[in-house]
PDB file of C-alpha atoms and ligand atoms in Angstrom:
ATOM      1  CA  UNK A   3      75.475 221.283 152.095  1.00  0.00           C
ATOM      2  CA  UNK A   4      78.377 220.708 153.911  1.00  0.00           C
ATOM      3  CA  UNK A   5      80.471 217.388 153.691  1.00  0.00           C
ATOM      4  CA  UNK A   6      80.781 216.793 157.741  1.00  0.00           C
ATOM      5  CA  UNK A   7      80.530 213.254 157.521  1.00  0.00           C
ATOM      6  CA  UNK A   8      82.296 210.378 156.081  1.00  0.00           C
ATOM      7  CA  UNK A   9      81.512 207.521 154.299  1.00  0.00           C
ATOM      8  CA  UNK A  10      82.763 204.828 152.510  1.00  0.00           C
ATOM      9  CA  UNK A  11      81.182 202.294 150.211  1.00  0.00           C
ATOM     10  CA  UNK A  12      83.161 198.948 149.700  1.00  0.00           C
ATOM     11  CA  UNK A  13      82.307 196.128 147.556  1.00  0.00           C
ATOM     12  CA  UNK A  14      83.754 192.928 145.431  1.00  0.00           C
ATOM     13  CA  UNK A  15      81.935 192.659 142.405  1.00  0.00           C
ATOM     14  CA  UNK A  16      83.067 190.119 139.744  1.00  0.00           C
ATOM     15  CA  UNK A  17      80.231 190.611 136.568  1.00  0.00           C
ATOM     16  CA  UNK A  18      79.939 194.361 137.628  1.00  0.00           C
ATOM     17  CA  UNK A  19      76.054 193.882 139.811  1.00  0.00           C
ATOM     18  CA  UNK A  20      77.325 194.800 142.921  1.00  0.00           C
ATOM     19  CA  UNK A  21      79.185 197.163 141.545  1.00  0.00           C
ATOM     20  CA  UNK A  22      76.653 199.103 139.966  1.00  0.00           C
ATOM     21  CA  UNK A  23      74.808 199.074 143.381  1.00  0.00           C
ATOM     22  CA  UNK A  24      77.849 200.703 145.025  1.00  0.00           C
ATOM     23  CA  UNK A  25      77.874 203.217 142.310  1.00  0.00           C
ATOM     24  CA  UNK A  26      74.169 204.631 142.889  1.00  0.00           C
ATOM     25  CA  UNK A  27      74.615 204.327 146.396  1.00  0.00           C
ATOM     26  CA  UNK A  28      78.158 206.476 146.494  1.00  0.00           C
ATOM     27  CA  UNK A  29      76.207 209.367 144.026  1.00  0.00           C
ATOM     28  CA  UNK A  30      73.108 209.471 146.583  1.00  0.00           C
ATOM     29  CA  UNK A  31      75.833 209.584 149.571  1.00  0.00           C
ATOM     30  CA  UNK A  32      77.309 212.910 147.957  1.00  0.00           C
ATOM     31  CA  UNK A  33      74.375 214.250 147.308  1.00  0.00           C
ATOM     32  CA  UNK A  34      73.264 214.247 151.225  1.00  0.00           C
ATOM     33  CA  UNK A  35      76.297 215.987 151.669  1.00  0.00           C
ATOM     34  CA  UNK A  36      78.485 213.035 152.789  1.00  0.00           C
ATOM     35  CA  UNK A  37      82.288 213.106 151.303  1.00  0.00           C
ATOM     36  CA  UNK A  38      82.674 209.679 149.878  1.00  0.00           C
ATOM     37  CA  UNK A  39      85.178 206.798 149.533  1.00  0.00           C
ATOM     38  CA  UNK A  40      83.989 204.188 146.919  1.00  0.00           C
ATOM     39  CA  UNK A  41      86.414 201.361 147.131  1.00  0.00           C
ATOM     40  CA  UNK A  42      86.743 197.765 145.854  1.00  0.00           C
ATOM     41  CA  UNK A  43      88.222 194.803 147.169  1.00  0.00           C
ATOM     42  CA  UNK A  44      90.278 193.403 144.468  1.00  0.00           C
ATOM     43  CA  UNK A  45      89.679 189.764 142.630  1.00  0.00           C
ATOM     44  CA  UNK A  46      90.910 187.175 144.498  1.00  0.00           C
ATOM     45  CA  UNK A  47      91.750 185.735 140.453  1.00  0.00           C
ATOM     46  CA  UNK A  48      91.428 182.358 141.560  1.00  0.00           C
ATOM     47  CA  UNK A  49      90.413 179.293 138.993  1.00  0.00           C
ATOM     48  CA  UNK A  50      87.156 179.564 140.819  1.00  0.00           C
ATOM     49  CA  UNK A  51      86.518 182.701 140.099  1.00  0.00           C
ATOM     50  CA  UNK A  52      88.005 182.993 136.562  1.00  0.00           C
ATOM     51  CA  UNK A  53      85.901 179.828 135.969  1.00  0.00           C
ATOM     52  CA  UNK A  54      82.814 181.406 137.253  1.00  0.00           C
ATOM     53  CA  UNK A  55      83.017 184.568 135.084  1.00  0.00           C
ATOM     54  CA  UNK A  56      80.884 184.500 132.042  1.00  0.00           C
ATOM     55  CA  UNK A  57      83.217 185.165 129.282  1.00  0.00           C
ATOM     56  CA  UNK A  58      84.067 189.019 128.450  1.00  0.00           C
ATOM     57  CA  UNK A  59      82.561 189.743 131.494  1.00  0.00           C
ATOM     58  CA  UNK A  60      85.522 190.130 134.490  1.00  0.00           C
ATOM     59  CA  UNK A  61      86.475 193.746 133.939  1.00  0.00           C
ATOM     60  CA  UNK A  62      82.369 194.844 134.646  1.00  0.00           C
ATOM     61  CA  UNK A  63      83.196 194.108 138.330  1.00  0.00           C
ATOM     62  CA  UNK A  64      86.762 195.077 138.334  1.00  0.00           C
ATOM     63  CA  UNK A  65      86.265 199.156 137.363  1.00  0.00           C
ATOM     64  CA  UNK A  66      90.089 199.935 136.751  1.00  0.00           C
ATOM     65  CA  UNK A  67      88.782 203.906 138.076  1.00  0.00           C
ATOM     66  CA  UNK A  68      87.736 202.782 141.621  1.00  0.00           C
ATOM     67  CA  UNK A  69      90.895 202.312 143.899  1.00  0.00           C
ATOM     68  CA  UNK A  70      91.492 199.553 145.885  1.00  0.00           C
ATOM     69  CA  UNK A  71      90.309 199.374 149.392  1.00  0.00           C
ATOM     70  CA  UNK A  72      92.237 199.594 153.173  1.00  0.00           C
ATOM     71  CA  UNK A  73      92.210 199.409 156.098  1.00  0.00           C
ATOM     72  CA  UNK A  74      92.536 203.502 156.697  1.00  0.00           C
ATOM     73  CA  UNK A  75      89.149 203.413 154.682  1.00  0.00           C
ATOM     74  CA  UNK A  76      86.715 202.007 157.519  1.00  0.00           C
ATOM     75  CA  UNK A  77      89.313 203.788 160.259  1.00  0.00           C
ATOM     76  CA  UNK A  78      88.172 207.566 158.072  1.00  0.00           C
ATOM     77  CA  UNK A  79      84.854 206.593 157.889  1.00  0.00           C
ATOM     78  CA  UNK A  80      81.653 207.547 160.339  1.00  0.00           C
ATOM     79  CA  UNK A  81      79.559 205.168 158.006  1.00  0.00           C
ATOM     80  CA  UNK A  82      80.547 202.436 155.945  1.00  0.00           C
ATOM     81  CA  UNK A  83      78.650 200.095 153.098  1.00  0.00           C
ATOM     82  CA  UNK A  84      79.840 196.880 152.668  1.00  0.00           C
ATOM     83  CA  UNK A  85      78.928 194.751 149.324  1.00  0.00           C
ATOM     84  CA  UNK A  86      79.398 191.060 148.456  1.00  0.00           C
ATOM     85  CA  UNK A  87      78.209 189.177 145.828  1.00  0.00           C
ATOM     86  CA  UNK A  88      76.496 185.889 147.543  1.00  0.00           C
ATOM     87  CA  UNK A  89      78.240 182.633 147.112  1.00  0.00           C
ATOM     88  CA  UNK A  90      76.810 179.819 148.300  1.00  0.00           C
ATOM     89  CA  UNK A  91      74.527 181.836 150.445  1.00  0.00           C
ATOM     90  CA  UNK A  92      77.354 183.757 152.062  1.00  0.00           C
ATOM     91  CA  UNK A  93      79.688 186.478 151.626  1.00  0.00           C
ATOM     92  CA  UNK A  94      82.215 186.433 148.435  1.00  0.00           C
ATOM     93  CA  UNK A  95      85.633 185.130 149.684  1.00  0.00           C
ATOM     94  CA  UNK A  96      87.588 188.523 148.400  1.00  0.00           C
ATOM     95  CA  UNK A  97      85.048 190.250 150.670  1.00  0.00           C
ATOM     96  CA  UNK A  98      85.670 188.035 153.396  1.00  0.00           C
ATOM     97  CA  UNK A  99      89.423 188.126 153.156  1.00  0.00           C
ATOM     98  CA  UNK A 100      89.390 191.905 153.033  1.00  0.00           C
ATOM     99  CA  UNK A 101      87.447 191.561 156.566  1.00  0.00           C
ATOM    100  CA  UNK A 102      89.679 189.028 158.079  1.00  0.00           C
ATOM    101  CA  UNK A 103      92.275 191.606 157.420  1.00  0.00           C
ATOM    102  CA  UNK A 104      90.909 194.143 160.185  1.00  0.00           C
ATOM    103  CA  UNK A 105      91.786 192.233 163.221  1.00  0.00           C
ATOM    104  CA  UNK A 106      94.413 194.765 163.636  1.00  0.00           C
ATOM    105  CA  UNK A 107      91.794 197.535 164.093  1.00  0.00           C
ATOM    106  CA  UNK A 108      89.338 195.812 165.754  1.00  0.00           C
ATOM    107  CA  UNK A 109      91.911 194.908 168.455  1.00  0.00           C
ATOM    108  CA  UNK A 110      91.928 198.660 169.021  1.00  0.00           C
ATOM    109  CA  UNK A 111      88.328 199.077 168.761  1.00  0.00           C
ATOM    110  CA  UNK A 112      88.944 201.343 165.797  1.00  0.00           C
ATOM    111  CA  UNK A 113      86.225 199.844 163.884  1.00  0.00           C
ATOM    112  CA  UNK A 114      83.648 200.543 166.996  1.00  0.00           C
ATOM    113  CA  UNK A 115      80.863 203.345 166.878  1.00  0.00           C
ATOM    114  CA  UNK A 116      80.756 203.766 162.955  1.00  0.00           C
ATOM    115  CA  UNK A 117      77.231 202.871 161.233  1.00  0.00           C
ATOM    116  CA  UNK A 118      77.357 199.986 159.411  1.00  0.00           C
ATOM    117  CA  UNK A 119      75.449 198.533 156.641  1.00  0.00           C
ATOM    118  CA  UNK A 120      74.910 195.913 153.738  1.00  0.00           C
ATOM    119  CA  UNK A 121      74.066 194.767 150.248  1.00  0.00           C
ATOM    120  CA  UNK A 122      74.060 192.202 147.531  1.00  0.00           C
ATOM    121  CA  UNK A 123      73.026 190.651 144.782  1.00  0.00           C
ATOM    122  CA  UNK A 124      72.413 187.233 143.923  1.00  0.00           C
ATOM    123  CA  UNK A 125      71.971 185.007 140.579  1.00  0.00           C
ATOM    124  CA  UNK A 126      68.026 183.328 142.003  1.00  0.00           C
ATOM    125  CA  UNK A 127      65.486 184.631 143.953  1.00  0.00           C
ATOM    126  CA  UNK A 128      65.718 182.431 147.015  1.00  0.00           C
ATOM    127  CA  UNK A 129      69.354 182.572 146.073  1.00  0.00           C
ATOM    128  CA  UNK A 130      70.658 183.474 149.790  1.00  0.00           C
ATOM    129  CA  UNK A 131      70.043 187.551 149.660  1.00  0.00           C
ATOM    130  CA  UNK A 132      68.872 187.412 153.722  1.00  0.00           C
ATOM    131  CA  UNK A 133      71.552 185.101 154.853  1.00  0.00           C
ATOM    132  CA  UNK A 134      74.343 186.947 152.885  1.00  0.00           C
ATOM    133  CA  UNK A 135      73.503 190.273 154.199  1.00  0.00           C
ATOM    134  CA  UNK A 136      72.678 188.909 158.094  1.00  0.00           C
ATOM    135  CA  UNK A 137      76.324 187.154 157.575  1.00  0.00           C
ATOM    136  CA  UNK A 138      77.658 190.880 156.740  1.00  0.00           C
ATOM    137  CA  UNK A 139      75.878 191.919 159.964  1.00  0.00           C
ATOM    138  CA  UNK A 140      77.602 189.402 162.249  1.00  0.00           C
ATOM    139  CA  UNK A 141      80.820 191.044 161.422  1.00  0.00           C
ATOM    140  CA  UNK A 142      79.575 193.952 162.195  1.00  0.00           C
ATOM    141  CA  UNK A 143      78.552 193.369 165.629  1.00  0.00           C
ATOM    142  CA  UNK A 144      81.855 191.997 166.485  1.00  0.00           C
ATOM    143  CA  UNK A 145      83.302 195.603 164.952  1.00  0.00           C
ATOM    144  CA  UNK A 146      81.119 197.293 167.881  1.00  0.00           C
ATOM    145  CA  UNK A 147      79.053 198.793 164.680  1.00  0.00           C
ATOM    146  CA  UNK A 148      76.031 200.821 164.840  1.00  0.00           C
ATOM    147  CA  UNK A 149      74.398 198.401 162.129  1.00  0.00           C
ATOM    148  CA  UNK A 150      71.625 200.464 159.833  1.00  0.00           C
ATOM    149  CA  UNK A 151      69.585 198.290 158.226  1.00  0.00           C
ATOM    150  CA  UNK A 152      66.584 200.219 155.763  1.00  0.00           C
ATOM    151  CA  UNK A 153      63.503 198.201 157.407  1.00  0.00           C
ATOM    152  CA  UNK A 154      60.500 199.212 155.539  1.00  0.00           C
ATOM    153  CA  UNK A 155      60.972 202.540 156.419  1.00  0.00           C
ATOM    154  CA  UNK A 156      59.756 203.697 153.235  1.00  0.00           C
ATOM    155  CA  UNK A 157      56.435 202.887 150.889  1.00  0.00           C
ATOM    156  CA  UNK A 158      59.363 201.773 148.297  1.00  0.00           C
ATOM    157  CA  UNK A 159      60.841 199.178 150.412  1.00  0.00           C
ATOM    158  CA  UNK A 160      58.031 196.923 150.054  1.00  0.00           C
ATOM    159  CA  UNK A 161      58.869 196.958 146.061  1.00  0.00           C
ATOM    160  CA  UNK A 162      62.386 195.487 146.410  1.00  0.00           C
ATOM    161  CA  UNK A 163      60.939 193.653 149.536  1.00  0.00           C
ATOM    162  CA  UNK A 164      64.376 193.233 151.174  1.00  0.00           C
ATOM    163  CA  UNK A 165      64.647 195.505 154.963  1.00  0.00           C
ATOM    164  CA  UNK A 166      67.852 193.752 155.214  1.00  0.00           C
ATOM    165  CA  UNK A 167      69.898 195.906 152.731  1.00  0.00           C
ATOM    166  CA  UNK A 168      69.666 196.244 148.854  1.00  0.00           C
ATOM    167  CA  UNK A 169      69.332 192.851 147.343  1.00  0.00           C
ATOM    168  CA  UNK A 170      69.572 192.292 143.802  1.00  0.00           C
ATOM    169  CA  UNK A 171      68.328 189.207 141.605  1.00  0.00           C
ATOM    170  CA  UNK A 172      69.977 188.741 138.673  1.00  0.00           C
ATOM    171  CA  UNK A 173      68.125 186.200 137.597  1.00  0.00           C
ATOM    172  CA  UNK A 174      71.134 184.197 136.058  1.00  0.00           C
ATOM    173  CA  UNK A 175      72.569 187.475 134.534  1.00  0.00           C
ATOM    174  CA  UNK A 176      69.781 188.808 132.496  1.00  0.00           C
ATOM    175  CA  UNK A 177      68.479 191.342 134.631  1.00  0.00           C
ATOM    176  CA  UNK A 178      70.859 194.581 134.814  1.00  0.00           C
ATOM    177  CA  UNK A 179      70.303 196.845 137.821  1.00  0.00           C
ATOM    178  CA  UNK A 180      66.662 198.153 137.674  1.00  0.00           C
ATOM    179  CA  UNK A 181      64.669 200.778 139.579  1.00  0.00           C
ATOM    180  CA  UNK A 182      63.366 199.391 141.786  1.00  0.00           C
ATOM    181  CA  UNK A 183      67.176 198.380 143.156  1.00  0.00           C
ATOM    182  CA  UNK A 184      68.529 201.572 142.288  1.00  0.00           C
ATOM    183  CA  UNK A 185      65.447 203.189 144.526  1.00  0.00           C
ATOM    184  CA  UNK A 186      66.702 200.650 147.620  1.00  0.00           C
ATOM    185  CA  UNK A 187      70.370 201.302 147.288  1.00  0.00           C
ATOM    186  CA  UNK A 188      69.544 205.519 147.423  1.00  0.00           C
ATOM    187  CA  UNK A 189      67.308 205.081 150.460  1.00  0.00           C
ATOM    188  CA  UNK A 190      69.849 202.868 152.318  1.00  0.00           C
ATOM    189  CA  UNK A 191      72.492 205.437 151.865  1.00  0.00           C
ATOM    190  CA  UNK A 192      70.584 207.873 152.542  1.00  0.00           C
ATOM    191  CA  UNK A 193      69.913 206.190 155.822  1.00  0.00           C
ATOM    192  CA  UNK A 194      73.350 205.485 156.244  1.00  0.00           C
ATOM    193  CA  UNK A 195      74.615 208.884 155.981  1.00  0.00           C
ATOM    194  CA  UNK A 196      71.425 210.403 158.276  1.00  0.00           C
ATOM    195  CA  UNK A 197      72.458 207.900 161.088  1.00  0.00           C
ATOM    196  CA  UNK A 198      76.055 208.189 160.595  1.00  0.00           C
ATOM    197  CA  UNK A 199      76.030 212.621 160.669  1.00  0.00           C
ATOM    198  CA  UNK A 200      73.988 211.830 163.720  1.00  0.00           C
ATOM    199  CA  UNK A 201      77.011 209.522 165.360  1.00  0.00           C
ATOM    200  CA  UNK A 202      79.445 212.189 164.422  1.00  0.00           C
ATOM    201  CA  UNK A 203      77.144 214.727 166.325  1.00  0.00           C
ATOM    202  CA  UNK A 204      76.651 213.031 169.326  1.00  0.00           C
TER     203      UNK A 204
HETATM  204  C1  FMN B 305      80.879 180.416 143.243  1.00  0.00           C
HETATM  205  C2  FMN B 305      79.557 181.104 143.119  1.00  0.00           C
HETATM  206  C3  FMN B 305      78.565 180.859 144.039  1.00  0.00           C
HETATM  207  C4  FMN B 305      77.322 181.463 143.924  1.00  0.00           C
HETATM  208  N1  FMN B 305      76.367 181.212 144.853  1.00  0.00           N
HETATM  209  C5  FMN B 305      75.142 181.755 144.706  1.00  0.00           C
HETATM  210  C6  FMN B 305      74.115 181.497 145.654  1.00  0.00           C
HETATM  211  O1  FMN B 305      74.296 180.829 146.663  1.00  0.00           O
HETATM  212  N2  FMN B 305      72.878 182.026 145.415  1.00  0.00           N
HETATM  213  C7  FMN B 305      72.611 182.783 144.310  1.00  0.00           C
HETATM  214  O2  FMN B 305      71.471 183.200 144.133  1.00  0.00           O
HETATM  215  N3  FMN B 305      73.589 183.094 143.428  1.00  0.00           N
HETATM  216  C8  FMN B 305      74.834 182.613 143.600  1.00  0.00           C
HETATM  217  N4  FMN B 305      75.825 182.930 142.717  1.00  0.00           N
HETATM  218  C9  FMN B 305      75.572 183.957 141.688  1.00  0.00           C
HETATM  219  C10 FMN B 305      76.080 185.310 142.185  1.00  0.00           C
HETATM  220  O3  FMN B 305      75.460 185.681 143.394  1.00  0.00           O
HETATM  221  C11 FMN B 305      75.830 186.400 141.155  1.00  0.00           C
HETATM  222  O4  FMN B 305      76.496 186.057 139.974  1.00  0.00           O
HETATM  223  C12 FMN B 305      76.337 187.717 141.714  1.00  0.00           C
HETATM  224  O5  FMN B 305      75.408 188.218 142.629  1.00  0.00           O
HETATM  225  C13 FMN B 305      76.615 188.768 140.708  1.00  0.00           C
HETATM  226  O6  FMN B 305      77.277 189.818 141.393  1.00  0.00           O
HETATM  227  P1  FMN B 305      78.445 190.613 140.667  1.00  0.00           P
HETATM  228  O7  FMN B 305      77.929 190.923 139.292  1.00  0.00           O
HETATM  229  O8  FMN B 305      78.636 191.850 141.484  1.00  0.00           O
HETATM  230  O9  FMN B 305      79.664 189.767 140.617  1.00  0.00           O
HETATM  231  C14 FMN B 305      77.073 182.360 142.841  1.00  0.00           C
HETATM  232  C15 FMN B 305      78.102 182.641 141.929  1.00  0.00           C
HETATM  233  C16 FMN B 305      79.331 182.019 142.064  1.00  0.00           C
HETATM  234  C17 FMN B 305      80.417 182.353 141.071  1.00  0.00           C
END
């Protein structure tokens, strides 16, 4: 297949969840033919977050291999993933910095007519996955952004219930990445890069 669309997959992961989501989601990307930029947005290393990181556990969300993102990466991209970890029911500062650094290109209305679209994961169930992503999906309407949500446009959707984006529970760190999240996260990229080749065609 050929690779005539681009997307990248950005994320801030701090205990390696989100991460792992981004992963799955930039292997399903290549295989629908998409050429892919996975990127991370680099640890803000605050007390906060050193504080918050269960010990050992900091270099699972900061994968040395995956390069840092930029700017240039939503300006390549037809279709871009964004990931944050929820805090307090919101986007992850890092992730939120790294947006607040794209007024630049949204001045320019370089970040218009790309397909946009989000995940997360969170530590509870009721933890905040819905506001977190919908939060993501505010930016993205100020971008201009085609946003792509998955719906239940699928008979798998209804297991990971979320038709925000791919939302996973970690319950407190003792659930890795299952299935049923890994199934979500392929069928929203999948999504992503259908929507976004049809963009690039129009
Ligand atoms: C400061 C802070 C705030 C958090 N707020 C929430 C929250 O509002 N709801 C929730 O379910 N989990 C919350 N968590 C847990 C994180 O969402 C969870 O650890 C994260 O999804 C794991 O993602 P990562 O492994 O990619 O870092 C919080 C964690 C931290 C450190």
């Amino acid at each position: 297949m050929p690779t005539d669309v681009r997307i990248s997959i950005i994320y801030y992961s701090l205990t390696g969840t989100v991460a792992e989501i981004a992963r799955e989601m930039a292997e399903t990307a290549e295989k629908e033919g998409a050429e892919v930029r996975l990127r991370k947005v680099p640890d803000a290393a605050s007390a906060t977050e050193k504080a918050a990181a269960p010990a050992g556990a900091a270099p699972a969300g900061d994968t040395v291999e995956v390069p840092v993102a930029c700017v240039d990466d939503l300006l390549w991209a037809d279709g871009v993933l964004l990931g944050s970890p929820t805090r307090f029911g919101n986007i992850a500062g890092p992730l939120k910095s790294f947006l607040d650094s794209l007024g630049g290109a949204w001045q320019k209305q370089q970040l218009a007519d790309k397909v946009y679209s989000g995940f997360t994961a969170t530590g509870s169930l009721h933890g905040g996955q819905e506001s977190t992503l919908l939060a993501l999906m505010t930016s993205f309407h100020h971008f201009g952004g085609v946003v792509v949500a998955p719906g239940y446009t699928s008979p798998e959707k209804f297991a990971d219930g979320n038709p925000y984006g791919t939302a996973h529970c970690t319950e407190d760190r003792t659930r890795p990445v299952d299935d049923t999240t890994r199934t979500a996260a392929r069928i929203q990229a999948a999504r992503v890069v259908r929507f976004a080749r049809a963009i690039t065609a129009a």
